[in-house]
XYZ file of N, CA and C in Angstrom:
453
model
N 8.578 10.437 6.779
C 6.689 9.408 7.240
C 7.562 8.364 6.478
N 8.212 6.977 7.611
C 9.584 6.457 7.282
C 8.319 4.862 7.410
N 8.323 4.393 6.162
C 8.254 2.780 6.474
C 7.809 1.685 7.638
N 8.946 2.026 7.888
C 9.610 1.735 9.574
C 11.117 1.835 10.506
N 11.082 1.410 11.122
C 11.769 1.914 12.082
C 12.990 0.359 12.323
N 12.348 -0.017 12.328
C 12.592 -2.280 12.824
C 13.329 -2.052 11.353
N 14.667 -2.165 11.213
C 15.936 -2.536 10.447
C 15.006 -4.407 9.991
N 15.216 -4.790 10.229
C 15.612 -6.291 9.443
C 13.802 -7.103 9.926
N 14.117 -8.441 9.747
C 12.673 -9.365 9.690
C 11.028 -9.106 8.202
N 10.122 -9.007 9.417
C 8.877 -8.999 7.750
C 8.516 -7.772 8.941
N 8.543 -6.707 8.120
C 7.385 -5.457 8.868
C 5.703 -5.252 7.974
N 5.258 -4.448 8.110
C 4.162 -3.237 7.715
C 4.007 -2.807 7.895
N 3.837 -0.911 7.041
C 3.208 -0.488 7.142
C 1.536 0.118 6.325
N 0.820 0.467 6.901
C -0.032 0.726 6.692
C -0.493 2.393 6.500
N -1.033 2.236 5.103
C -0.640 3.785 4.545
C -2.534 4.305 4.385
N -2.784 5.470 5.829
C -4.468 5.346 4.911
C -4.428 7.115 4.526
N -5.577 7.775 3.751
C -5.799 9.141 3.905
C -5.775 9.515 4.838
N -5.779 11.264 5.125
C -6.302 12.251 6.771
C -7.829 12.506 6.577
N -8.307 12.396 5.337
C -9.631 12.994 5.647
C -10.977 11.612 4.971
N -10.151 10.320 5.575
C -11.170 9.251 5.161
C -13.054 9.655 6.618
N -14.182 9.284 5.725
C -15.251 8.794 6.193
C -15.190 7.875 7.175
N -16.287 7.927 7.995
C -16.572 7.027 8.865
C -16.165 5.811 8.803
N -16.858 5.129 7.641
C -16.481 3.806 7.389
C -16.001 3.593 7.180
N -14.742 4.242 6.316
C -13.045 3.942 5.453
C -12.782 3.919 7.088
N -13.248 4.025 8.088
C -12.003 4.211 9.589
C -12.539 2.792 10.256
N -13.249 3.059 10.266
C -13.785 1.159 10.419
C -12.721 0.579 9.973
N -13.338 0.953 8.704
C -11.740 -0.549 8.363
C -11.164 -0.723 8.447
N -10.801 0.561 8.461
C -8.295 0.713 9.087
C -8.471 0.296 10.771
N -9.660 0.448 10.562
C -9.558 0.322 12.543
C -10.047 -1.310 12.365
N -9.947 -2.557 12.055
C -10.459 -4.023 12.083
C -9.278 -4.376 10.376
N -8.570 -3.488 9.755
C -6.973 -3.420 9.093
C -5.822 -3.455 10.269
N -5.418 -2.896 11.080
C -4.699 -2.434 12.036
C -5.102 -3.482 12.741
N -6.557 -4.171 13.778
C -6.277 -4.991 14.346
C -5.799 -7.011 13.660
N -6.403 -6.730 12.242
C -5.470 -8.253 11.229
C -4.189 -7.673 11.915
N -3.652 -6.913 11.235
C -2.056 -6.643 11.572
C -1.566 -7.148 12.394
N -2.151 -6.400 13.967
C -1.335 -6.472 15.080
C -1.698 -8.071 15.646
N -3.213 -9.112 14.983
C -3.131 -10.481 15.797
C -1.582 -11.390 14.349
N -1.679 -10.599 13.405
C -0.937 -11.363 12.458
C 1.352 -10.731 12.950
N 1.179 -9.961 13.945
C 2.369 -9.105 14.453
C 2.144 -10.387 15.673
N 1.120 -10.596 17.066
C 0.845 -11.859 17.590
C 1.309 -12.541 17.893
N 1.245 -13.510 16.475
C 1.453 -14.878 15.755
C 2.765 -14.792 14.979
N 3.382 -13.475 14.816
C 4.838 -13.974 14.510
C 5.160 -14.074 12.886
N 4.260 -14.225 12.548
C 3.838 -14.284 10.946
C 4.849 -12.673 10.791
N 4.342 -11.058 11.525
C 5.017 -9.993 10.634
C 5.655 -9.232 12.181
N 6.404 -8.887 12.017
C 7.964 -8.209 13.433
C 7.484 -6.962 14.083
N 7.036 -5.639 13.387
C 6.738 -4.507 13.607
C 5.569 -3.987 12.014
N 4.654 -3.384 12.780
C 3.597 -3.098 12.135
C 3.166 -1.272 12.834
N 2.482 -0.806 11.754
C 2.636 0.314 12.467
C 1.321 1.445 10.796
N 1.030 1.953 11.640
C -0.336 2.506 10.139
C 0.184 4.392 10.374
N 0.534 5.026 9.099
C 0.776 6.456 8.313
C -0.049 7.168 8.186
N -0.190 7.742 8.392
C -1.432 8.946 7.545
C -0.902 9.801 6.324
N -0.837 10.084 5.065
C -0.664 10.428 3.731
C -1.853 11.157 3.134
N -2.250 11.443 2.656
C -2.701 12.828 1.724
C -3.325 12.470 1.192
N -4.561 13.004 1.070
C -5.377 11.937 -0.718
C -4.402 12.512 -1.999
N -4.066 14.503 -1.838
C -3.273 14.245 -3.559
C -1.921 14.882 -3.089
N -1.428 14.084 -4.351
C -0.155 15.274 -4.168
C 0.449 15.510 -5.366
N 0.592 17.179 -5.424
C 1.067 17.469 -6.727
C 2.564 16.987 -7.093
N 1.863 16.020 -8.706
C 3.520 15.649 -9.264
C 4.650 16.495 -9.637
N 4.251 17.429 -9.660
C 5.724 18.781 -10.037
C 5.837 19.429 -8.760
N 7.215 19.931 -8.927
C 6.459 21.009 -8.879
C 8.072 21.272 -6.913
N 8.325 21.680 -6.281
C 9.554 21.227 -5.039
C 9.683 20.901 -4.135
N 9.868 20.268 -4.127
C 10.233 19.487 -2.964
C 9.811 18.280 -4.049
N 10.570 16.516 -3.027
C 9.731 15.475 -3.908
C 9.294 15.325 -2.377
N 7.797 15.218 -1.560
C 7.017 14.329 -0.186
C 7.128 13.356 -0.683
N 7.234 11.922 0.803
C 7.231 11.436 0.898
C 5.797 11.068 -0.174
N 4.893 11.065 -0.093
C 3.727 10.451 -0.457
C 4.117 10.203 -2.224
N 4.938 11.589 -3.267
C 5.829 10.983 -3.827
C 6.620 9.767 -3.916
N 7.227 9.553 -3.233
C 8.912 9.037 -2.955
C 8.683 7.704 -2.399
N 7.438 7.745 -1.790
C 6.917 6.169 -1.472
C 6.212 5.851 -3.354
N 5.185 6.586 -2.774
C 4.579 5.774 -5.054
C 5.610 4.879 -5.660
N 6.725 5.938 -5.602
C 7.522 5.568 -6.529
C 8.325 4.953 -6.402
N 8.284 4.881 -5.346
C 9.165 2.477 -4.422
C 8.219 1.916 -4.962
N 6.132 1.963 -4.964
C 6.166 1.068 -4.766
C 5.835 0.944 -6.447
N 5.949 1.343 -7.076
C 5.314 1.661 -8.869
C 6.778 0.953 -9.035
N 8.022 0.531 -8.744
C 9.266 0.486 -9.059
C 8.773 -1.498 -8.469
N 8.407 -1.679 -7.999
C 8.244 -3.170 -7.246
C 6.651 -2.677 -7.948
N 6.596 -2.840 -7.717
C 4.506 -2.892 -9.195
C 5.544 -3.623 -10.517
N 6.303 -3.282 -11.538
C 7.131 -2.828 -12.375
C 7.804 -4.663 -12.386
N 9.123 -4.312 -11.622
C 9.109 -6.093 -10.738
C 8.222 -7.110 -10.166
N 7.153 -6.666 -10.214
C 6.328 -7.238 -9.722
C 5.469 -8.514 -10.935
N 5.472 -7.248 -12.276
C 3.979 -7.478 -13.107
C 3.599 -7.190 -12.763
N 2.020 -6.214 -12.063
C 1.778 -5.939 -11.674
C 1.047 -4.652 -11.900
N -0.010 -3.645 -11.332
C 0.234 -3.138 -11.992
C -1.128 -1.628 -10.695
N -0.209 -0.839 -10.850
C -0.814 0.272 -9.442
C -2.036 0.717 -9.723
N -1.863 1.334 -10.572
C -3.516 1.381 -11.185
C -4.840 0.194 -11.058
N -5.880 0.338 -10.896
C -6.716 2.237 -10.718
C -6.713 3.140 -9.172
N -5.655 1.588 -8.590
C -5.870 2.500 -7.525
C -5.412 3.950 -6.355
N -3.542 3.633 -7.197
C -3.346 5.242 -8.036
C -3.921 5.846 -9.109
N -3.662 7.485 -9.015
C -4.032 7.410 -9.647
C -4.349 8.953 -10.376
N -3.645 9.573 -10.983
C -3.101 10.349 -11.616
C -4.294 11.496 -11.944
N -4.361 12.433 -12.273
C -4.635 13.569 -12.439
C -4.201 15.268 -13.264
N -4.596 14.763 -14.487
C -4.063 15.769 -15.201
C -3.539 16.634 -15.857
N -4.926 17.071 -15.144
C -5.924 18.258 -15.386
C -5.089 19.589 -14.132
N -4.643 19.097 -12.543
C -4.316 19.572 -11.435
C -3.348 19.029 -11.696
N -2.431 18.163 -12.324
C -1.116 17.526 -11.927
C -0.823 16.819 -10.765
N -2.069 16.111 -10.272
C -2.184 15.462 -8.652
C -1.751 14.600 -9.033
N -1.849 13.740 -8.069
C -2.136 11.665 -7.788
C -2.438 12.340 -7.103
N -3.621 10.827 -6.861
C -4.260 10.901 -5.729
C -3.684 9.229 -5.796
N -3.796 9.315 -4.158
C -3.114 8.570 -3.392
C -4.906 7.628 -2.899
N -4.112 6.415 -2.446
C -5.866 5.293 -2.108
C -5.590 5.262 -1.091
N -7.524 5.786 -0.529
C -7.373 5.384 0.497
C -7.167 4.909 2.123
N -6.993 3.664 1.865
C -5.424 1.927 2.088
C -5.125 1.891 1.814
N -4.014 2.007 1.931
C -2.964 1.229 0.869
C -2.032 0.351 2.508
N -1.384 -0.709 2.444
C -0.598 -1.694 2.807
C 0.719 -1.912 1.989
N 1.857 -1.287 2.574
C 3.359 -2.008 2.137
C 3.846 -2.898 3.388
N 4.537 -4.063 2.176
C 4.961 -4.712 3.454
C 6.507 -5.145 3.700
N 7.899 -4.680 3.753
C 9.327 -4.707 3.589
C 9.454 -6.448 4.617
N 11.120 -6.416 3.552
C 11.497 -8.092 4.699
C 12.806 -7.878 4.730
N 13.670 -7.693 5.609
C 14.026 -7.385 5.856
C 14.795 -6.487 5.087
N 14.078 -4.942 4.983
C 14.385 -3.648 4.683
C 13.701 -3.446 2.701
N 13.899 -4.224 1.863
C 12.891 -4.643 1.455
C 12.134 -4.298 0.539
N 10.988 -3.541 -0.036
C 10.135 -3.733 -0.191
C 9.328 -5.482 -0.882
N 8.601 -5.737 0.643
C 7.727 -6.910 -0.449
C 7.043 -7.294 -1.458
N 5.853 -6.599 -1.128
C 4.124 -6.251 -1.343
C 4.056 -5.137 -0.632
N 3.080 -4.946 -1.983
C 2.174 -3.924 -2.395
C 0.420 -3.870 -2.412
N -0.338 -2.809 -1.351
C -1.278 -3.554 -2.268
C -2.064 -2.744 -1.477
N -3.337 -2.749 -2.179
C -3.783 -2.978 -3.800
C -3.359 -2.800 -5.079
N -2.866 -4.020 -5.769
C -2.948 -3.609 -6.826
C -3.992 -4.633 -8.503
N -2.962 -4.741 -8.875
C -4.104 -5.302 -10.130
C -3.180 -6.587 -11.041
N -4.164 -7.423 -11.332
C -3.246 -8.416 -12.479
C -3.705 -8.630 -13.411
N -3.584 -9.044 -14.289
C -4.651 -10.187 -15.581
C -6.249 -9.568 -15.224
N -6.169 -8.984 -15.475
C -7.768 -8.385 -14.446
C -8.602 -8.904 -13.357
N -8.044 -9.314 -12.677
C -8.052 -9.149 -10.996
C -7.577 -8.307 -10.373
N -8.108 -8.092 -8.840
C -7.138 -6.923 -7.987
C -6.772 -7.644 -6.716
N -6.314 -6.897 -6.397
C -5.927 -8.013 -4.461
C -5.539 -6.624 -3.621
N -6.774 -6.597 -3.526
C -7.165 -5.366 -1.736
C -6.107 -6.059 -0.937
N -6.034 -5.310 0.169
C -5.160 -4.811 2.030
C -6.479 -6.428 2.051
N -6.970 -6.957 2.284
C -7.683 -7.590 3.005
C -6.837 -8.549 2.238
N -7.878 -8.634 0.927
C -7.205 -10.106 0.825
C -5.386 -11.018 1.192
N -4.594 -9.353 1.022
C -2.761 -9.487 1.147
C -3.153 -10.225 2.959
N -3.687 -9.212 3.437
C -3.420 -9.621 4.317
C -4.677 -11.440 4.901
N -5.415 -11.880 4.381
C -5.525 -12.732 4.291
C -4.739 -14.121 4.293
N -3.840 -13.460 2.816
C -3.219 -14.667 2.616
C -1.764 -15.078 3.322
N -1.428 -13.858 3.722
C -0.416 -13.385 4.855
C -0.697 -14.871 6.253
N -2.153 -14.389 6.612
C -2.594 -15.012 7.646
C -2.461 -16.678 7.291
N -3.713 -17.284 6.226
C -3.584 -18.430 5.902
C -2.188 -18.997 5.572
N -0.779 -18.626 5.165
C 0.443 -19.481 4.839
C 1.710 -18.350 5.514
N 1.401 -17.493 6.169
C 2.489 -16.517 6.318
C 3.102 -16.280 5.704
N 3.039 -16.301 4.264
C 3.383 -15.541 3.658
C 2.651 -14.534 2.106
N 4.094 -14.150 1.915
C 3.158 -12.553 1.173
C 2.494 -13.468 -0.347
N 1.781 -12.807 -0.592
C 1.377 -13.319 -2.503
C 2.182 -13.671 -3.029
N 2.429 -14.592 -4.326
C 3.192 -14.148 -5.310
C 2.886 -13.263 -6.177
N 3.206 -11.722 -6.054
C 2.171 -11.290 -7.477
C 3.575 -11.292 -9.046
N 4.533 -11.278 -8.724
C 5.957 -11.929 -9.581
C 4.862 -12.638 -10.764
N 4.283 -14.134 -10.815
C 4.429 -15.043 -10.796
C 3.168 -14.735 -12.583
N 2.328 -12.991 -12.209
C 1.868 -13.106 -13.086
C 1.138 -11.694 -13.770
N 1.030 -11.711 -15.182
C 0.673 -10.950 -15.788
C 0.156 -9.473 -15.742
N 0.424 -8.018 -15.662
C 0.812 -6.985 -16.034
C -1.397 -6.563 -16.836
N -1.311 -6.314 -16.302
C -3.414 -5.016 -16.770
C -3.133 -4.611 -16.501
N -3.580 -3.913 -17.579
C -3.706 -2.172 -18.071
C -5.105 -1.379 -17.053
N -5.537 -2.451 -16.261
C -6.057 -2.318 -16.281
C -6.442 0.219 -15.431
């Protein structure tokens, strides 16, 4: 589950759960269209969509790609001063990480630069809001300038 094969530039990976209902699939198709539009305009150099599992064991043999991605996203959120909860959630009873239905990761020159959705200071930033800001300004929203939320 590579985030992209493009070595540099700005690239985006849309992660979607494998078990989405029809309405959520329509949302994903719309988001994919927006991503392609941003690529056509030169705002993004590469885009791809990757499916991921809904629930991932927190413990056990092997470190699956979803857990690896979550750890990368959590490190980004910590550095940006934002929170991935409640979009990424854990179920302690069964020791599982529940992945969001839709998640966007944007990389600049190979480094993770943005994850959506996220929360900060009582507000949330959806995938669609992130794309709208990217489309409007050609740059990523500044998540690092906000304070962390305990949502």
